[in-house]
Tab-separated table of C-alpha atoms in Angstrom:
chain	number	residue	atom	x	y	z
A	3	UNK	CA	-16.433	-69.373	6.863
A	4	UNK	CA	-15.256	-65.155	6.423
A	5	UNK	CA	-17.181	-62.878	8.728
A	6	UNK	CA	-18.453	-60.045	7.661
A	7	UNK	CA	-15.351	-57.766	7.776
A	8	UNK	CA	-13.216	-59.653	5.933
A	9	UNK	CA	-12.331	-60.703	2.562
A	10	UNK	CA	-11.688	-64.358	0.533
A	11	UNK	CA	-10.492	-66.585	-1.995
A	12	UNK	CA	-11.157	-69.917	-2.776
A	13	UNK	CA	-7.751	-71.674	-4.682
A	14	UNK	CA	-8.231	-75.094	-7.514
A	15	UNK	CA	-6.950	-77.479	-4.419
A	16	UNK	CA	-9.501	-76.230	-1.778
A	17	UNK	CA	-7.445	-73.623	0.223
A	18	UNK	CA	-8.834	-70.189	1.637
A	19	UNK	CA	-7.296	-67.187	1.615
A	20	UNK	CA	-8.769	-64.595	4.096
A	21	UNK	CA	-8.119	-60.790	4.382
A	22	UNK	CA	-9.120	-58.760	7.170
A	23	UNK	CA	-9.786	-55.873	5.833
A	24	UNK	CA	-12.166	-55.445	2.287
A	25	UNK	CA	-11.689	-53.391	-0.518
A	26	UNK	CA	-14.677	-51.656	-1.242
A	27	UNK	CA	-12.808	-49.774	-4.080
A	28	UNK	CA	-12.609	-53.731	-5.955
A	29	UNK	CA	-16.830	-53.636	-6.453
A	30	UNK	CA	-16.979	-49.405	-7.443
A	31	UNK	CA	-18.175	-51.080	-10.854
A	32	UNK	CA	-21.171	-52.134	-8.919
A	33	UNK	CA	-21.975	-49.651	-6.102
A	34	UNK	CA	-20.749	-46.102	-7.745
A	35	UNK	CA	-18.016	-45.138	-4.970
A	36	UNK	CA	-14.594	-45.005	-4.233
A	37	UNK	CA	-14.035	-44.439	-0.963
A	38	UNK	CA	-10.614	-44.102	1.062
A	39	UNK	CA	-9.536	-43.544	4.780
A	40	UNK	CA	-6.160	-42.852	5.686
A	41	UNK	CA	-5.005	-44.135	1.653
A	42	UNK	CA	-1.564	-43.709	1.059
A	43	UNK	CA	-2.525	-40.573	-2.062
A	44	UNK	CA	-0.568	-43.852	-4.580
A	45	UNK	CA	-2.598	-46.466	-3.585
A	46	UNK	CA	-5.575	-44.411	-4.471
A	47	UNK	CA	-4.874	-42.674	-7.536
A	48	UNK	CA	-4.435	-46.610	-8.763
A	49	UNK	CA	-7.353	-47.607	-6.969
A	50	UNK	CA	-9.156	-44.454	-9.139
A	51	UNK	CA	-7.548	-45.424	-12.536
A	52	UNK	CA	-8.882	-48.838	-12.034
A	53	UNK	CA	-11.897	-48.180	-11.571
A	54	UNK	CA	-11.956	-45.160	-14.227
A	55	UNK	CA	-9.961	-47.810	-17.124
A	56	UNK	CA	-6.515	-45.743	-17.410
A	57	UNK	CA	-3.442	-46.182	-17.223
A	58	UNK	CA	-1.426	-44.355	-14.145
A	59	UNK	CA	2.058	-42.555	-14.408
A	60	UNK	CA	3.216	-41.646	-11.294
A	61	UNK	CA	6.420	-39.508	-12.195
A	62	UNK	CA	6.705	-38.543	-8.209
A	63	UNK	CA	7.396	-39.529	-4.891
A	64	UNK	CA	4.536	-38.912	-2.010
A	65	UNK	CA	4.063	-39.577	1.035
A	66	UNK	CA	0.621	-38.320	0.939
A	67	UNK	CA	-2.743	-40.543	2.773
A	68	UNK	CA	-6.235	-38.767	1.494
A	69	UNK	CA	-9.804	-39.162	3.303
A	70	UNK	CA	-11.787	-39.028	1.013
A	71	UNK	CA	-15.753	-40.534	-0.554
A	72	UNK	CA	-16.036	-39.953	-4.253
A	73	UNK	CA	-19.770	-41.159	-5.597
A	74	UNK	CA	-20.654	-41.324	-9.179
A	75	UNK	CA	-18.424	-38.577	-9.661
A	76	UNK	CA	-16.453	-37.684	-13.668
A	77	UNK	CA	-13.438	-38.712	-13.007
A	78	UNK	CA	-12.149	-34.810	-14.104
A	79	UNK	CA	-14.190	-34.041	-11.280
A	80	UNK	CA	-12.805	-36.167	-9.371
A	81	UNK	CA	-8.734	-35.328	-10.539
A	82	UNK	CA	-9.800	-31.838	-9.496
A	83	UNK	CA	-10.718	-32.169	-6.188
A	84	UNK	CA	-7.500	-34.256	-5.767
A	85	UNK	CA	-5.381	-31.088	-7.043
A	86	UNK	CA	-7.124	-28.921	-4.517
A	87	UNK	CA	-6.706	-31.404	-1.822
A	88	UNK	CA	-2.700	-32.122	-2.648
A	89	UNK	CA	-0.226	-30.587	-4.550
A	90	UNK	CA	0.707	-32.670	-7.418
A	91	UNK	CA	0.096	-31.613	-10.966
A	92	UNK	CA	-2.490	-34.094	-12.268
A	93	UNK	CA	-2.994	-34.066	-15.572
A	94	UNK	CA	-5.459	-36.933	-17.708
A	95	UNK	CA	-5.245	-37.319	-21.679
A	96	UNK	CA	-7.020	-40.358	-23.789
A	97	UNK	CA	-6.298	-43.182	-21.343
A	98	UNK	CA	-3.794	-41.950	-19.462
A	99	UNK	CA	-3.464	-40.198	-16.009
A	100	UNK	CA	-0.294	-38.792	-15.091
A	101	UNK	CA	0.972	-37.215	-12.298
A	102	UNK	CA	3.917	-35.106	-10.940
A	103	UNK	CA	4.656	-32.401	-8.527
């Protein structure tokens, strides 16, 4: 049994792996939302890149966290907000997001 705030995966050998938190960003393709609660910026960038089918290149260490919610926003809009919220330089060309200090 998997409760409301858990997620799980059943393997072919009928074993179940449960997780205490559900990453809502795994279903962002369906909901149109990306939600971050004190999420490391690097992890948030990975979710954003995955949502928009982009490759991600991080060329600097990032120690910040992010609390934000993006609903039905374009990649350009989200990256612009991240530029304003962080001291990072974020560029996007073709299918690649490049993050620098």
